[in-house]
Short mmCIF file of C-alpha atoms in Angstrom, two decimals:
data_model
loop_
_atom_site.label_atom_id
_atom_site.label_comp_id
_atom_site.label_asym_id
_atom_site.label_seq_id
_atom_site.Cartn_x
_atom_site.Cartn_y
_atom_site.Cartn_z
CA MET A 1 0.00 0.00 0.00
CA ALA A 2 2.93 2.35 0.61
CA LEU A 3 3.83 2.24 -3.08
CA VAL A 4 0.76 4.18 -4.20
CA PRO A 5 1.49 7.40 -2.22
CA CYS A 6 5.09 7.27 -3.47
CA GLN A 7 3.87 7.02 -7.03
CA VAL A 8 1.59 10.02 -6.60
CA LEU A 9 4.37 11.98 -4.92
CA ARG A 10 6.85 11.31 -7.70
CA ALA A 11 4.29 12.18 -10.35
CA ALA A 12 3.55 15.47 -8.56
CA ILE A 13 7.26 16.31 -8.36
CA LEU A 14 7.68 15.49 -12.05
CA LEU A 15 4.79 17.79 -12.95
CA SER A 16 6.26 20.58 -10.82
CA TYR A 17 9.58 20.31 -12.67
CA CYS A 18 7.80 20.35 -16.02
CA SER A 19 5.96 23.50 -14.92
CA ILE A 20 9.18 25.16 -13.74
CA LEU A 21 10.98 24.33 -16.98
CA CYS A 22 8.10 25.58 -19.13
CA ASN A 23 7.81 28.84 -17.20
CA TYR A 24 11.57 29.38 -17.27
CA LYS A 25 11.82 28.77 -21.02
CA ALA A 26 8.89 31.13 -21.60
CA ILE A 27 10.83 34.03 -20.05
CA ASP A 28 12.24 36.39 -22.64
CA MET A 29 15.69 37.00 -21.15
CA PRO A 30 18.67 38.33 -23.14
CA ALA A 31 20.83 35.49 -21.75
CA HIS A 32 18.61 32.96 -23.52
CA GLN A 33 19.49 34.51 -26.88
CA THR A 34 23.27 34.38 -26.45
CA TYR A 35 25.65 31.52 -27.23
CA GLY A 36 24.75 28.36 -25.32
CA GLY A 37 21.26 29.58 -24.46
CA SER A 38 19.83 28.17 -21.24
CA TRP A 39 22.25 25.23 -21.43
CA LYS A 40 25.15 27.33 -20.20
CA PHE A 41 23.60 27.56 -16.74
CA LEU A 42 24.09 24.69 -14.31
CA THR A 43 20.73 25.50 -12.75
CA PHE A 44 18.92 24.74 -16.02
CA ILE A 45 20.98 21.60 -16.61
CA ASP A 46 20.10 20.46 -13.09
CA LEU A 47 16.39 21.09 -13.70
CA VAL A 48 16.56 18.90 -16.80
CA ILE A 49 18.42 16.22 -14.83
CA GLN A 50 15.81 16.28 -12.06
CA ALA A 51 12.91 16.17 -14.53
CA VAL A 52 14.44 13.24 -16.44
CA PHE A 53 15.24 11.44 -13.19
CA PHE A 54 11.73 11.75 -11.78
CA GLY A 55 10.34 10.83 -15.18
CA ILE A 56 12.31 7.59 -14.95
CA CYS A 57 11.03 7.12 -11.38
CA VAL A 58 7.43 7.47 -12.54
CA LEU A 59 8.07 5.12 -15.47
CA THR A 60 9.64 2.60 -13.09
CA ASP A 61 6.63 2.77 -10.78
CA LEU A 62 4.22 2.27 -13.66
CA SER A 63 6.25 -0.64 -15.03
CA SER A 64 6.39 -2.21 -11.58
CA LEU A 65 2.61 -2.03 -11.24
CA LEU A 66 2.01 -3.38 -14.74
CA THR A 67 4.39 -6.31 -14.29
CA ARG A 68 3.17 -7.23 -10.80
CA GLY A 69 1.90 -10.78 -10.87
CA ASN A 70 3.30 -11.26 -14.36
CA ASP A 71 5.73 -14.14 -14.82
CA SER A 72 7.33 -12.75 -17.98
CA GLN A 73 11.10 -12.92 -17.55
CA GLU A 74 11.66 -10.39 -20.33
CA GLN A 75 9.49 -7.79 -18.62
CA GLU A 76 11.26 -8.50 -15.35
CA ARG A 77 14.62 -8.00 -17.05
CA GLN A 78 13.53 -4.69 -18.56
CA LEU A 79 12.23 -3.52 -15.19
CA LYS A 80 15.58 -4.32 -13.55
CA LYS A 81 17.36 -2.28 -16.23
CA LEU A 82 15.02 0.63 -15.56
CA ILE A 83 15.62 0.40 -11.81
CA SER A 84 19.39 0.29 -12.38
CA LEU A 85 19.19 3.44 -14.54
CA ARG A 86 17.06 5.17 -11.91
CA ASP A 87 19.51 4.29 -9.14
CA TRP A 88 22.52 5.38 -11.20
CA MET A 89 20.96 8.74 -12.02
CA MET A 90 20.09 9.31 -8.38
CA ALA A 91 23.60 8.50 -7.19
CA VAL A 92 25.66 10.25 -9.87
CA LEU A 93 23.50 13.17 -11.05
CA ALA A 94 20.26 13.93 -9.22
CA PHE A 95 21.63 14.03 -5.66
CA PRO A 96 25.15 15.49 -6.01
CA VAL A 97 24.29 18.03 -8.72
CA GLY A 98 21.01 19.02 -7.06
CA VAL A 99 22.58 19.53 -3.64
CA PHE A 100 25.54 21.35 -5.21
CA VAL A 101 23.29 23.81 -7.06
CA VAL A 102 21.23 24.62 -3.96
CA THR A 103 24.14 25.00 -1.52
CA MET A 104 26.46 26.91 -3.86
CA PHE A 105 23.74 29.24 -5.14
CA TRP A 106 22.45 30.28 -1.74
CA SER A 107 25.91 30.48 -0.18
CA ILE A 108 27.11 32.91 -2.86
CA TYR A 109 23.72 34.68 -2.95
CA ILE A 110 23.90 35.44 0.77
CA TYR A 111 27.48 36.68 0.44
CA ASP A 112 26.87 38.85 -2.64
CA ARG A 113 23.98 38.08 -4.94
CA GLU A 114 25.48 40.13 -7.77
CA LEU A 115 28.16 37.45 -8.17
CA VAL A 116 25.66 34.73 -9.09
CA TYR A 117 22.15 36.19 -9.46
CA PRO A 118 22.19 39.94 -10.27
CA LYS A 119 19.26 41.97 -9.01
CA LEU A 120 18.40 42.71 -12.64
CA LEU A 121 17.09 39.14 -12.94
CA ASP A 122 14.26 39.98 -10.52
CA ASN A 123 12.65 41.82 -13.43
CA PHE A 124 12.49 38.58 -15.42
CA ILE A 125 12.28 35.73 -12.89
CA PRO A 126 9.56 35.82 -10.18
CA ALA A 127 10.50 34.78 -6.64
CA TRP A 128 8.47 31.54 -6.76
CA LEU A 129 10.31 30.44 -9.90
CA ASN A 130 13.67 31.28 -8.36
CA HIS A 131 12.86 29.04 -5.39
CA GLY A 132 11.59 26.35 -7.74
CA MET A 133 14.97 26.34 -9.45
CA HIS A 134 17.23 26.82 -6.45
CA THR A 135 15.40 25.68 -3.31
CA THR A 136 12.81 22.92 -3.77
CA VAL A 137 15.37 20.71 -5.55
CA LEU A 138 16.89 19.77 -2.19
CA PRO A 139 13.73 18.65 -0.35
CA PHE A 140 12.49 16.83 -3.45
CA VAL A 141 15.65 14.76 -3.79
CA LEU A 142 15.74 14.08 -0.04
CA ILE A 143 12.13 12.89 -0.16
CA GLU A 144 13.03 10.51 -2.97
CA MET A 145 16.00 9.17 -1.03
CA ARG A 146 13.84 8.65 2.05
CA THR A 147 11.01 6.86 0.25
CA THR A 148 13.07 4.58 -2.00
CA HIS A 149 16.26 2.61 -1.52
CA HIS A 150 18.76 3.23 -4.31
CA GLN A 151 21.59 0.87 -5.14
CA TYR A 152 24.77 2.93 -5.50
CA PRO A 153 27.48 1.91 -8.00
CA SER A 154 30.97 1.08 -6.80
CA ARG A 155 32.57 4.14 -5.24
CA SER A 156 35.33 4.38 -7.86
CA CYS A 157 32.84 4.23 -10.74
CA GLY A 158 30.51 6.71 -9.07
CA LEU A 159 33.24 9.24 -8.33
CA ALA A 160 34.65 8.84 -11.85
CA ALA A 161 31.21 9.61 -13.33
CA VAL A 162 30.75 12.65 -11.08
CA CYS A 163 34.23 13.95 -11.97
CA THR A 164 33.46 13.49 -15.66
CA PHE A 165 30.29 15.57 -15.32
CA ALA A 166 32.03 18.31 -13.30
CA VAL A 167 35.03 18.59 -15.63
CA GLY A 168 32.75 18.47 -18.67
CA TYR A 169 30.70 21.41 -17.38
CA ILE A 170 33.81 23.39 -16.45
CA LEU A 171 35.19 22.90 -19.96
CA TRP A 172 31.81 23.97 -21.37
CA VAL A 173 31.93 27.19 -19.32
CA CYS A 174 35.50 27.87 -20.46
CA TRP A 175 34.53 27.23 -24.08
CA ILE A 176 31.65 29.71 -23.84
CA HIS A 177 34.09 32.32 -22.48
CA HIS A 178 36.49 31.51 -25.33
CA ILE A 179 33.73 32.08 -27.92
CA THR A 180 31.96 35.07 -26.37
CA GLY A 181 34.59 36.64 -24.12
CA VAL A 182 32.06 36.65 -21.27
CA TRP A 183 31.96 34.32 -18.27
CA VAL A 184 28.66 32.58 -17.59
CA TYR A 185 28.79 33.63 -13.92
CA PRO A 186 29.81 37.18 -12.87
CA LEU A 187 31.83 35.65 -10.02
CA LEU A 188 34.44 34.37 -12.49
CA GLU A 189 35.05 37.87 -13.81
CA HIS A 190 36.61 38.81 -10.46
CA LEU A 191 39.03 35.88 -10.25
CA SER A 192 42.57 35.79 -11.62
CA PRO A 193 43.53 32.83 -13.88
CA GLY A 194 45.34 31.07 -11.04
CA VAL A 195 42.44 31.53 -8.64
CA LYS A 196 40.04 30.29 -11.31
CA ILE A 197 41.98 27.01 -11.52
CA ILE A 198 41.81 26.65 -7.74
CA PHE A 199 38.11 27.50 -7.80
CA PHE A 200 37.33 24.93 -10.49
CA ALA A 201 39.33 22.28 -8.61
CA ALA A 202 37.49 23.11 -5.39
CA VAL A 203 34.14 22.89 -7.17
CA THR A 204 35.05 19.42 -8.49
CA VAL A 205 36.06 18.30 -4.99
CA ILE A 206 32.85 19.67 -3.46
CA ILE A 207 30.55 17.87 -5.90
CA ASN A 208 32.47 14.64 -5.22
CA VAL A 209 31.97 15.20 -1.50
CA PHE A 210 28.23 15.55 -2.11
CA TYR A 211 28.31 12.21 -3.94
CA LEU A 212 29.88 10.62 -0.86
CA VAL A 213 27.34 12.35 1.39
CA GLY A 214 24.54 10.88 -0.72
CA GLU A 215 26.04 7.40 -0.49
CA VAL A 216 26.47 7.63 3.28
CA LEU A 217 22.99 9.08 3.75
CA ASN A 218 21.44 6.37 1.60
CA ASN A 219 23.22 3.68 3.63
CA TYR A 220 22.21 5.33 6.88
CA ILE A 221 18.53 5.63 5.93
CA TRP A 222 18.26 2.09 4.64
CA ASP A 223 20.89 0.51 6.89
CA THR A 224 22.47 -1.32 3.96
CA GLN A 225 25.80 -1.71 5.72
CA LYS A 226 24.32 -3.55 8.70
#
């Protein structure tokens, strides 16, 4: 019986992400018209990750219900693949990237919002949408972790995947600066080349730490080590 509320919850979260993405894309911001469009912002990439992840969660729930009581080995095999994909996305992308976006955004915002979210953006992005992009991600992913046990990959494989994502995004940001001459985030404009390297290295370490936090938290909640 506990599965049904979880299904409804995941479907509601998926719909909320779809609404946030649609409202964000509907905003006529100058940044959307420049090189890279919305895809240069980690916040937008994270929203897509979360929407895809919860879409897979909903699809997994539906497949589980449809195959319940069915003895088809092929359907069972496909369901296991879907569950493995769901767990991998949770471990490597949804949790570490989601937590990173929320913590980094609000930490820098509190220090000096102009470095990450200039006041000019208030004219384009309403407060509720800002929180939808930068706040609710954390409780949503924590709810998912609490309601469902996720099988984490081996630590070396998981960290390698997280590092690949982090380095890939850093290279993407550097490429955009190479093409346009403008950094995606105003914060980077104030850093010297040497400090930028240290900053990018620290960012990579932090997102790896969040991966480890997710693994430990998952084990703690579900007591998998016992």
